[in-house]
XYZ file of C-alpha atoms in Angstrom:
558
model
C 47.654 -52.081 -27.936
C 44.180 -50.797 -27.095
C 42.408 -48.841 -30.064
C 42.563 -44.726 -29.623
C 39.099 -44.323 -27.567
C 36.758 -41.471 -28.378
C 36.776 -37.901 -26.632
C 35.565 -38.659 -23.276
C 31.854 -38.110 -22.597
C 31.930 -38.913 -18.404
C 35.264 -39.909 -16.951
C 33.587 -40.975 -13.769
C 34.463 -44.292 -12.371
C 31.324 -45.284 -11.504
C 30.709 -48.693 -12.978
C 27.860 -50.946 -13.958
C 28.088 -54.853 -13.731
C 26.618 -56.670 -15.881
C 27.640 -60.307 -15.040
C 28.132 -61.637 -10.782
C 31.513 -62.144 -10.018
C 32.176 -65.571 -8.588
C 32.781 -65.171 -4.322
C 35.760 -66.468 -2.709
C 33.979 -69.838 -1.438
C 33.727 -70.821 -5.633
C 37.207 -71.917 -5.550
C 40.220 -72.454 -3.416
C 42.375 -69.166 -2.740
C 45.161 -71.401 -2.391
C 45.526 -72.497 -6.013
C 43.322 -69.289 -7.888
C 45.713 -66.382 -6.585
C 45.485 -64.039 -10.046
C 42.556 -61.693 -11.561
C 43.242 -60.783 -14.902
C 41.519 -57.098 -16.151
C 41.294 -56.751 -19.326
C 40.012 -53.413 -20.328
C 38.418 -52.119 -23.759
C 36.604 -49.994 -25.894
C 35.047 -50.851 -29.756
C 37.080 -53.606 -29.970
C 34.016 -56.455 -30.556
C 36.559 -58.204 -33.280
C 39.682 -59.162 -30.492
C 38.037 -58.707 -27.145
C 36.668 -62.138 -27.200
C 40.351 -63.973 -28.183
C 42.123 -61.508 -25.595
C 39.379 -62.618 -22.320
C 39.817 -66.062 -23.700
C 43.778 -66.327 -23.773
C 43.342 -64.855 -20.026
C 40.635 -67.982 -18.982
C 43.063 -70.344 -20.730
C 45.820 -69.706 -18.148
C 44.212 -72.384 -16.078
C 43.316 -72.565 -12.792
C 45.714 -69.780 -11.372
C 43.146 -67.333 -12.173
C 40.555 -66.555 -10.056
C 38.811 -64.439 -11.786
C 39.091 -62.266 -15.334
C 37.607 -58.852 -14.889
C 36.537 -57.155 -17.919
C 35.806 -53.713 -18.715
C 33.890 -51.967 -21.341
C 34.315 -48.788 -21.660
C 30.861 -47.764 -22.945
C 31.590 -49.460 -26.464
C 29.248 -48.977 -29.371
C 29.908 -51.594 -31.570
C 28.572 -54.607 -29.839
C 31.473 -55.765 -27.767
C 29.147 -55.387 -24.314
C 27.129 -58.751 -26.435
C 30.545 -60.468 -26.988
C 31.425 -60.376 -23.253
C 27.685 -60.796 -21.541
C 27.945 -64.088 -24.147
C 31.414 -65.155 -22.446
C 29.934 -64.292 -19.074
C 26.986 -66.453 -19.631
C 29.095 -69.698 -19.592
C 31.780 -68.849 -17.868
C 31.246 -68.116 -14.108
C 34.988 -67.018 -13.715
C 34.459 -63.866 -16.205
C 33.205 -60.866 -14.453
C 32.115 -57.902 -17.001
C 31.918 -54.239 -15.966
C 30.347 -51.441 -18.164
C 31.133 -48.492 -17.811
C 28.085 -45.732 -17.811
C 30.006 -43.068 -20.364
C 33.497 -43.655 -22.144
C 36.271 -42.363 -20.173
C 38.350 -41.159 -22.939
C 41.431 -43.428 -21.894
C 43.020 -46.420 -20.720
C 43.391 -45.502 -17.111
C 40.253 -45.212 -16.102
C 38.652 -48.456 -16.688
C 41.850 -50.290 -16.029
C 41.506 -48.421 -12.167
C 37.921 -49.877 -12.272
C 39.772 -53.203 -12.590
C 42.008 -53.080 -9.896
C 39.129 -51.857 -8.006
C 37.312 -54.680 -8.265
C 40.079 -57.237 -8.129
C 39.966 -58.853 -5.069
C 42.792 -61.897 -5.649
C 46.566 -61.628 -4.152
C 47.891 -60.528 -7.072
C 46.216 -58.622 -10.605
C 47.691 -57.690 -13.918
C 46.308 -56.132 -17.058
C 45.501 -57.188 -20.473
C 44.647 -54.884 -23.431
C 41.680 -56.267 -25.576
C 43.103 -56.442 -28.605
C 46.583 -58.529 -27.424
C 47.032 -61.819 -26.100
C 48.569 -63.975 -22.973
C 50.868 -66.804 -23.863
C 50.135 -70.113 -22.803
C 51.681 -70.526 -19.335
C 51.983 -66.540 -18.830
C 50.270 -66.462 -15.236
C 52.002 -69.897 -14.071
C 55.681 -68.312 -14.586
C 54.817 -64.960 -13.331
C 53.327 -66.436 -10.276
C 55.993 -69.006 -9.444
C 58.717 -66.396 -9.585
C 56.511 -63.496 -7.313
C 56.309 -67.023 -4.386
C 59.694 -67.964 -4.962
C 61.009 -64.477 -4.485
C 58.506 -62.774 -2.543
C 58.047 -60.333 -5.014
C 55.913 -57.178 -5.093
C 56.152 -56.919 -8.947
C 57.157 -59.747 -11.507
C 57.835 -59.164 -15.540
C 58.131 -61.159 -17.987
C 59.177 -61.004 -21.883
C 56.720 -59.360 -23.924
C 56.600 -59.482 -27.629
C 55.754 -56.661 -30.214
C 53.881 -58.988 -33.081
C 53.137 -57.371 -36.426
C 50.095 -58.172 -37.959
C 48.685 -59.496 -40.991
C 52.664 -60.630 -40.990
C 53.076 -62.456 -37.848
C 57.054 -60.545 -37.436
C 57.859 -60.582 -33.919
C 59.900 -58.380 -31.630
C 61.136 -58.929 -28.028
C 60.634 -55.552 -26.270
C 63.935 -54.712 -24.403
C 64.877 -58.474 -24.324
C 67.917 -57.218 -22.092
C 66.055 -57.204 -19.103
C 64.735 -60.179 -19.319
C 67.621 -62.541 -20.731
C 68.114 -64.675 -17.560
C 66.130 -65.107 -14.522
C 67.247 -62.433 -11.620
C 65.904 -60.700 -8.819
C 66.017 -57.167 -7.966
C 65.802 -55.611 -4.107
C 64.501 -52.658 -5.047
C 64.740 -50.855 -8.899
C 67.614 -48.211 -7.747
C 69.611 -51.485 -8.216
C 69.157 -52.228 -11.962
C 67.836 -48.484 -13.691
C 67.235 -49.651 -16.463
C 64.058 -51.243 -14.986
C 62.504 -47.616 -15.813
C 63.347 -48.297 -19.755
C 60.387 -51.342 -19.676
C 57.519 -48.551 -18.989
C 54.775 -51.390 -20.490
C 52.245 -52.344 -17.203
C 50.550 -55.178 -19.391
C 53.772 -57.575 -19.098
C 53.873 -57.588 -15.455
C 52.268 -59.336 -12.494
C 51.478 -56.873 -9.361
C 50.957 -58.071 -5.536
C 47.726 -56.200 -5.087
C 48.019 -54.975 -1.322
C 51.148 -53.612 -2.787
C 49.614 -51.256 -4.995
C 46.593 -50.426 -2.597
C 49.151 -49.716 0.135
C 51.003 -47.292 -1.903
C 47.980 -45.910 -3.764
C 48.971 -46.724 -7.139
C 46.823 -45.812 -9.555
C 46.620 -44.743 -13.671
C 46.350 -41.498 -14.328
C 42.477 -40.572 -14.636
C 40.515 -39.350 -18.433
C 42.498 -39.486 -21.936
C 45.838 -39.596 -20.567
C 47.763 -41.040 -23.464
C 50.913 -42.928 -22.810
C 49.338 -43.764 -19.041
C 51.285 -46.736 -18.348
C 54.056 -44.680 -18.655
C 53.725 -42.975 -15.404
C 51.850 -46.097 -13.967
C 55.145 -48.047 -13.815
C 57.282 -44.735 -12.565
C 54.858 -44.965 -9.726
C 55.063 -48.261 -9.118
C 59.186 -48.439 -9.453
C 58.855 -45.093 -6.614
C 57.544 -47.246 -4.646
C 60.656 -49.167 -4.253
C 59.046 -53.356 -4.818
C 60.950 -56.071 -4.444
C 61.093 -57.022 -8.391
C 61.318 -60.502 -9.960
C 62.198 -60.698 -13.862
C 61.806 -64.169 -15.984
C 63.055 -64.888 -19.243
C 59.217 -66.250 -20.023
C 57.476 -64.529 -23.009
C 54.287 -63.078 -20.636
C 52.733 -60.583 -23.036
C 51.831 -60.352 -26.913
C 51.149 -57.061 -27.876
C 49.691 -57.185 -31.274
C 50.166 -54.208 -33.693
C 48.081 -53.515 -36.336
C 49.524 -50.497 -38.891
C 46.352 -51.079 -41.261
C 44.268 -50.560 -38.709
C 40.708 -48.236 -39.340
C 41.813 -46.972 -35.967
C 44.919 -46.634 -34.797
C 45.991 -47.641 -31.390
C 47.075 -44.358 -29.211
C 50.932 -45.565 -29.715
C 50.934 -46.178 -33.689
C 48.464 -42.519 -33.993
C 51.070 -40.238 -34.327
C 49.913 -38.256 -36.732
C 48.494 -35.520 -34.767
C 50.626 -33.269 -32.760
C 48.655 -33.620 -29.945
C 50.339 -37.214 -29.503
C 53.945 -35.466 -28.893
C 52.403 -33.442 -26.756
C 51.137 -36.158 -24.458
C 53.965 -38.288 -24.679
C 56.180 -35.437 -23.491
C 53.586 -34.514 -20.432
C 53.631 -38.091 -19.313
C 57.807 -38.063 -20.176
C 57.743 -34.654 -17.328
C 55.009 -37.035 -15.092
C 57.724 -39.728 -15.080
C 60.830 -37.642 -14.282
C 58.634 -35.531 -11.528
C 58.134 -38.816 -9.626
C 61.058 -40.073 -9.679
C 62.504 -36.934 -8.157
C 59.740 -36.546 -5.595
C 61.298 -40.128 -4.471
C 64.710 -39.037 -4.466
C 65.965 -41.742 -7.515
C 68.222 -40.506 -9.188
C 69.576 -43.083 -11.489
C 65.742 -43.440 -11.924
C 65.438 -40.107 -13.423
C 68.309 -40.582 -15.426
C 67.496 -44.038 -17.188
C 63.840 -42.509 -17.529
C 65.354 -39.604 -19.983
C 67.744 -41.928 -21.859
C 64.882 -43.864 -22.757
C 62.943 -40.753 -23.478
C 65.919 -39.824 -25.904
C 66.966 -43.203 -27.384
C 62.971 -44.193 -28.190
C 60.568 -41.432 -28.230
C 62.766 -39.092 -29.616
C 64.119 -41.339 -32.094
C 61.169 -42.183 -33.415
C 59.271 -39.452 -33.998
C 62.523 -37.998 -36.066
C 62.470 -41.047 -37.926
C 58.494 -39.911 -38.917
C 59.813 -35.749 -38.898
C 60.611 -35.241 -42.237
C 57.141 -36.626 -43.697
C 54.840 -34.096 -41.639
C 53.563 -30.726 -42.089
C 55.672 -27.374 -41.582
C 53.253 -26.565 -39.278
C 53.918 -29.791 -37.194
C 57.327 -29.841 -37.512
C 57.660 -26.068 -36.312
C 55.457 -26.887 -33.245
C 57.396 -30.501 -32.358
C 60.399 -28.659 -32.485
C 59.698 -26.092 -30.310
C 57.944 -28.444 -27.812
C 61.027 -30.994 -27.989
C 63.491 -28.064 -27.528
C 61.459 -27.044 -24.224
C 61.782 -30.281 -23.179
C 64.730 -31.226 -23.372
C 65.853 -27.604 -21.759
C 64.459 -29.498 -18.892
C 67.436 -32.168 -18.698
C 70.514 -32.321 -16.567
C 73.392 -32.090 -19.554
C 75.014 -35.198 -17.454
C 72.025 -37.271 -18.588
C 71.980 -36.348 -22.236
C 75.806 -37.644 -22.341
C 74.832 -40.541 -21.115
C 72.669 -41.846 -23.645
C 73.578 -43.925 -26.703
C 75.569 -41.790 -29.495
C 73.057 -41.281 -31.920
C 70.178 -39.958 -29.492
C 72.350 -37.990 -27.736
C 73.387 -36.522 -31.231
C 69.845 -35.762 -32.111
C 69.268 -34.241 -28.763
C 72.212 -31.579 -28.936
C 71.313 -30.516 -32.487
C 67.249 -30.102 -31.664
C 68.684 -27.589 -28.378
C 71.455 -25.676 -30.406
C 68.995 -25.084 -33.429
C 65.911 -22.900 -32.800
C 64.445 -23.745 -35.968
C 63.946 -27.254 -37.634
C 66.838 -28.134 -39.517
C 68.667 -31.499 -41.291
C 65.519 -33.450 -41.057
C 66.789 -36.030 -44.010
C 70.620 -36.400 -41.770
C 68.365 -36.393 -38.389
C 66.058 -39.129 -39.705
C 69.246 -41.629 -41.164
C 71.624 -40.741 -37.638
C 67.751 -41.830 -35.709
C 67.399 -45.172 -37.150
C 68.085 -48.234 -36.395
C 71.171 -49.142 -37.285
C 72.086 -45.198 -37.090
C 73.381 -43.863 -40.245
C 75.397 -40.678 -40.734
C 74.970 -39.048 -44.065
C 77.302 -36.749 -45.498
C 78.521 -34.100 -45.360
C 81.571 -34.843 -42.660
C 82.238 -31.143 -41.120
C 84.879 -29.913 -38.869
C 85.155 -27.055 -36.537
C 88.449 -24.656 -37.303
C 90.426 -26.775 -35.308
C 89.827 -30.172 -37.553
C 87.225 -31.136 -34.740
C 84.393 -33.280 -36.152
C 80.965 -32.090 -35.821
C 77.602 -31.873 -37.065
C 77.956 -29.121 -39.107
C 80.043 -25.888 -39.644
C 77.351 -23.390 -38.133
C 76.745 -25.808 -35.269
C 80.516 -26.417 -33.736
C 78.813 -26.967 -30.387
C 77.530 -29.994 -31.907
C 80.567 -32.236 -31.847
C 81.140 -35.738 -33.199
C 84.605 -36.765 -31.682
C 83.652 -39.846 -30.367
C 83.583 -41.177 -34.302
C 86.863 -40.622 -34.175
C 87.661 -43.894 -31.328
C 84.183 -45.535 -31.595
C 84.544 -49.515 -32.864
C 84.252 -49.931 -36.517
C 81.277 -52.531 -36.140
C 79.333 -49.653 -34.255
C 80.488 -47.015 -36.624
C 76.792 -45.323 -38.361
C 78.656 -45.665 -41.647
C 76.449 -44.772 -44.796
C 75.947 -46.591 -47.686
C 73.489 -44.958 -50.671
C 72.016 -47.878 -52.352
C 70.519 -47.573 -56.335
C 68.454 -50.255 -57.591
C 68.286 -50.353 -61.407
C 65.733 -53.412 -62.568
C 66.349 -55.033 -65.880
C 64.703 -57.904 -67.352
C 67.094 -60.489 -66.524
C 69.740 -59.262 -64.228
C 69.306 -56.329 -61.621
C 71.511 -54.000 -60.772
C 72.190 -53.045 -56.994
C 74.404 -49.779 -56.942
C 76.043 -49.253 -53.446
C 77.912 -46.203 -52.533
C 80.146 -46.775 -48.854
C 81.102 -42.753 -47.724
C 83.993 -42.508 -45.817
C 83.657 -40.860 -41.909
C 86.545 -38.596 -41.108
C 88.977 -40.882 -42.641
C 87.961 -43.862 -40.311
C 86.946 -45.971 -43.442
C 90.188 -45.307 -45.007
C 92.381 -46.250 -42.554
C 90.334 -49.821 -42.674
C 90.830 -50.186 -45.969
C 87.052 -51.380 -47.324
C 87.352 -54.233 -49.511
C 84.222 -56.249 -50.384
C 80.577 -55.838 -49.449
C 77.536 -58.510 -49.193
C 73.789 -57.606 -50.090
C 71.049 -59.753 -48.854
C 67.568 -58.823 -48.812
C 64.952 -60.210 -45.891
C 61.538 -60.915 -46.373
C 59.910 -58.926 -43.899
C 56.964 -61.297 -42.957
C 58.507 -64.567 -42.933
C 62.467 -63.762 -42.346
C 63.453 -66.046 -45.351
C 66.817 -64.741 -46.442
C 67.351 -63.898 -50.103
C 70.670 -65.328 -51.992
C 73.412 -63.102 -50.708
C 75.690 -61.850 -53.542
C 79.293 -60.019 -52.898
C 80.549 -57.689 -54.505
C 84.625 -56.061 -54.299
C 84.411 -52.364 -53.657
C 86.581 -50.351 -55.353
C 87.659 -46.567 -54.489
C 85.143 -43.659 -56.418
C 83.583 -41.994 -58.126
C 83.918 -39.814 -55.442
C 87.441 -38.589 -53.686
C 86.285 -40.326 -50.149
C 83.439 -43.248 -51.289
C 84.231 -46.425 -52.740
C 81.602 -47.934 -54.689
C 80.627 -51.483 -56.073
C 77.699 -52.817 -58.354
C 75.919 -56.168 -57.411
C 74.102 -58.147 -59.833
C 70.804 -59.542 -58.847
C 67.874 -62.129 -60.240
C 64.962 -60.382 -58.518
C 62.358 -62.929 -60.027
C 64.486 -64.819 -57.102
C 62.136 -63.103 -54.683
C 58.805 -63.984 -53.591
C 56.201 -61.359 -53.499
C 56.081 -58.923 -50.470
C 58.176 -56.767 -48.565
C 62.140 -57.087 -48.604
C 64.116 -55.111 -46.553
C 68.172 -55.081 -47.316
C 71.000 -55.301 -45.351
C 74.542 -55.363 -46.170
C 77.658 -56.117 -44.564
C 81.429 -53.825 -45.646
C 84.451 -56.548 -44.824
C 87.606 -54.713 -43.765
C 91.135 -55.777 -44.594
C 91.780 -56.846 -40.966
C 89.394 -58.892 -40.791
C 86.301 -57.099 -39.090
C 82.746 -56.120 -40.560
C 80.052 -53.962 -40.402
C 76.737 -54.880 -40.793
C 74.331 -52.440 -41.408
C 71.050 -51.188 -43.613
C 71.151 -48.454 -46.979
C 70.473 -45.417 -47.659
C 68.084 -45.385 -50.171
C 69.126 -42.755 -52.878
C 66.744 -40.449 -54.180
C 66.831 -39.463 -58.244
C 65.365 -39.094 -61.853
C 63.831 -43.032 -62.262
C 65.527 -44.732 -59.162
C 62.595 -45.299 -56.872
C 60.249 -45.820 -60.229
C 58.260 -49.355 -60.617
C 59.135 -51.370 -62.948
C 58.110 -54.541 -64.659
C 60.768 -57.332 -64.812
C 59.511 -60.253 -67.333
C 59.810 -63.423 -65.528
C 59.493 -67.235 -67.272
C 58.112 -68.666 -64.372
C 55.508 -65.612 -63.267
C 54.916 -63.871 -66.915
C 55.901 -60.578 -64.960
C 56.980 -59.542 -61.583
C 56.560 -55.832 -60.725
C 59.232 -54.681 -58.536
C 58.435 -51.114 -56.378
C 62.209 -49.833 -54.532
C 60.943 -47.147 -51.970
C 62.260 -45.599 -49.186
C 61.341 -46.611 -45.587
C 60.620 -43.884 -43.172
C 63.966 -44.230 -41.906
C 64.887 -43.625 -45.377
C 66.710 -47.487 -45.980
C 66.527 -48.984 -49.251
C 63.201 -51.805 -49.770
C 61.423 -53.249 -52.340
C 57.933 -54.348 -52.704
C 57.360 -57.597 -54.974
C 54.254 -58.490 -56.587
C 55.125 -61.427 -59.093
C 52.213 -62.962 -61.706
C 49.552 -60.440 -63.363
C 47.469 -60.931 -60.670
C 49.956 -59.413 -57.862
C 51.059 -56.385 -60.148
C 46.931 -56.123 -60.298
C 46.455 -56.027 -56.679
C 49.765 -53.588 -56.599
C 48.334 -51.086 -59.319
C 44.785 -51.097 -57.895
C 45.795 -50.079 -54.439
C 47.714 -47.273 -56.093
C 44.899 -46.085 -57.825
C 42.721 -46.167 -54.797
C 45.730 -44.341 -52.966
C 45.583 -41.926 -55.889
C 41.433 -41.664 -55.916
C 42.095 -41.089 -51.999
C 44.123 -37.788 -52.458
C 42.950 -36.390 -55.344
């Protein structure tokens, strides 16, 4: 998404124009029925591809508005270039920087004078055909509101991710969102096409300033407002994320504690206008997704802040979710609602490493297995309150088992360790008897050879434990993420990811000698969800590239 912007220095919506935007007798209303804002700020490198991907939807758009919000780095010449040979591009600069993404995206819909207006972030793109499907559905359906599929691509490595592709499996329509709740879990505005009388009507607007996380309460407002929705299975949006970035974009910068504490005011924002409307299930679906996203997530991260941080999150997150109707924490998925009742019985951080594995995705629950006087599972013995029964009933194939994973490079054969704990004798009643390892190249999705291994019971009186034997010179260079996959006697499975286990020389580099490559260096390392992945750099020159960037890295903190 849109790069972090810079403190504001005038949040005023007073605007400057900088191009003439085309009037209604330039083209046919009848066919050019969308205006397209795209907003941003020091972004001279992507604005240009993102305004361009919005012209390219054809002849559906009447006009793509473009806001700069005061940049500095030259993207005001990038667009006044666009502008100059393209009469459908309008360009509006903003006189100081607001400090946000609400702002200038209000200046947009301010300006947009077509039937309907959606928003594009300068630094993501619009699939071919985007407009054209969201269009068609909003006439078919008469809808106030139409969303489509968007997709979370990484970059440099091109790995795509549908955002809640649930919603948007099949084609449906929606009367109005107290229908289908879990409209409120898809809080992205960029991925949807609005009916602009509709939000003029109801006075829908961003919040105002640096208001991180605006869109959140953007799309509460708009779902308050009870449209008629229309969803397509179309991929609409793609939202392009960029970890390596100089500067982050406000969701990826969580570094600062002052992004927790913006995510939870918009969270309270959300929940406050959904109760002002009287929508319930609203509110409800609004907090699971606050527990079973934001909350996971920034656990996931926990463990590798500050004390200082993690003091202050905790204490905010405990206010929070103080806030919640205990009906809404039960409903959420196991493993956030988990989270969520150890954060409120615990005044102090506490089981950051356990918190972190239960928070990912697949969730995994490390040892050790407690129980409350009466043999009742729970978290731990000085938190009883915190109970785990439902592990003892839920389905073995959504069962957070964990597995510790070892890797132990050798020249010519590998050795994958993997340790399966049994959960409050669920495992054993199953009887475990195999296991498969395959590692996934993270950028392309190639599959590594799988390899099988039987597991057999220790060293430990409730694990069972097997060793795998592996050619890593297999692998090409770059990031490998493992899986593996514990078959049961009757037949079912559980697929899942590894711990990775901590230890004198485990997560060391090594240098495996290789006929084809000379050498490959292989790095295991922990993810921050703490699963087991290894970085390959075959050939002298990868292991060069490898041991430079450390030293930089080293340089860096010293």
């Amino acid at each position: 998404m849109r790069p972090a912007p810079h403190t504001a220095t005038d949040p005023s919506p007073t605007t400057t124009e900088t191009a003439t935007a085309p009037s209604d007798a330039d083209r046919s209303d009848a066919v050019a029925r969308v205006d397209v804002v795209v907003i941003g700020f020091n972004d001279a490198p992507h604005i240009g591809e993102a305004v361009a991907s919005a012209l390219a939807q054809g002849p559906s758009v009447r006009q793509v508005i473009a806001v700069d919000d005061r940049s500095t780095d030259g993207s005001d010449r990038v667009l006044d270039d666009l502008a100059s040979g393209e009469p459908r591009l309008r360009v509006i600069r903003r006189p100081g920087n607001s400090g946000g993404c609400g702002t200038p995206r209000n200046n947009g819909l301010d300006a947009a004078r077509a039937p309907y207006v959606m928003f594009l972030d300068s630094d993501d793109l619009l699939p071919e055909g985007a407009v054209d499907a969201l269009l068609t559905a909003a006439d078919t359906h008469g809808a106030e509101v139409t969303a489509g599929l968007c997709v979370r691509r990484e970059l440099p490595s091109g790995e795509e991710t549908a955002w809640h592709p649930e919603l948007y499996a099949r084609a449906a329509v929606v009367d109005r969102p107290v229908d289908r709740p879990a409209l409120a879990q898809d809080t992205l505005c960029v991925n949807k096409l609005y009916r602009t009388d509709f939000l003029r009507e109801h006075a829908v607007r961003f919040p105002e300033g640096r208001f991180p996380y605006e869109d959140f309460v953007f799309t509460a407002r708009v779902l308050s407002a009870g449209p008629r929705v229309a969803l397509v299975p179309d991929t609409v949006y793609i939202w392009h994320v960029r970890r390596a970035a100089t500067r982050l974009s406000i969701s990826l910068d969580r570094a600062d504690i002052a992004n927790w504490r913006a995510r939870v005011e918009a969270h309270r924002q959300v929940v406050r206008t959904f109760v002002d409307a009287g929508q319930d299930s609203l509110v409800r679906e609004a907090r699971i997704a606050f527990l079973d996203r934001g909350l996971r997530m920034y656990l996931r991260e926990l463990e590798h802040r500050g004390a200082d941080y993690q003091r202050t999150w905790w204490e905010l997150t405990r206010q929070h979710l103080a806030t919640f109707d205990p009906a809404d924490i039960a409903a959420a998925p196991a493993p956030s609602r988990v989270t969520a009742r150890v954060v409120l019985a615990s005044p102090v951080p506490r089981d950051l490493a356990r918190l972190k594995e239960l928070a990912s995705r697949p969730s995994r629950l490390l040892p050790p297995y407690a129980r409350a006087p009466d043999s009742t599972p729970v978290w731990a013995q000085d938190l009883p309150e915190v109970t785990l029964k439902h592990l003892l009933k839920r389905p073995l194939r959504l069962l957070p088992i964990a597995v510790g994973a070892e890797l132990r490079p050798r020249a010519r054969v590998s050795t994958l360790v993997l340790h399966v704990h049994d959960m409050y004798g669920r495992l054993a009643m199953a009887s475990p008897l195999a296991i498969d390892a395959e590692f996934t190249h993270r950028a392309s999705g190639r599959k590594g050879p799988r390899r099988t291994a039987a597991l057999t019971l220790g060293p430990g009186p409730d694990e069972w434990s097997a060793d795998i034997r592996l050619r890593l010179t297999e692998l090409a260079g770059g990031a490998w993420d493992l899986r593996v996959r514990i078959r049961f006697a009757d037949g079912s499975d559980r697929d899942t990811t590894a711990h990775a286990v901590a230890g004198p020389g485990l997560l060391r580099r090594s240098a495996v000698p290789s006929s084809r490559h000379g050498v490959v260096l292989v790095q295991p390392y922990a993810t921050h969800s703490g699963a087991l992945s290894l970085r390959i750099a075959p050939g002298p020159r990868g292991a060069g590239v490898v041991l430079r960037r450390r030293l930089a890295r080293l340089v860096g903190t010293g």
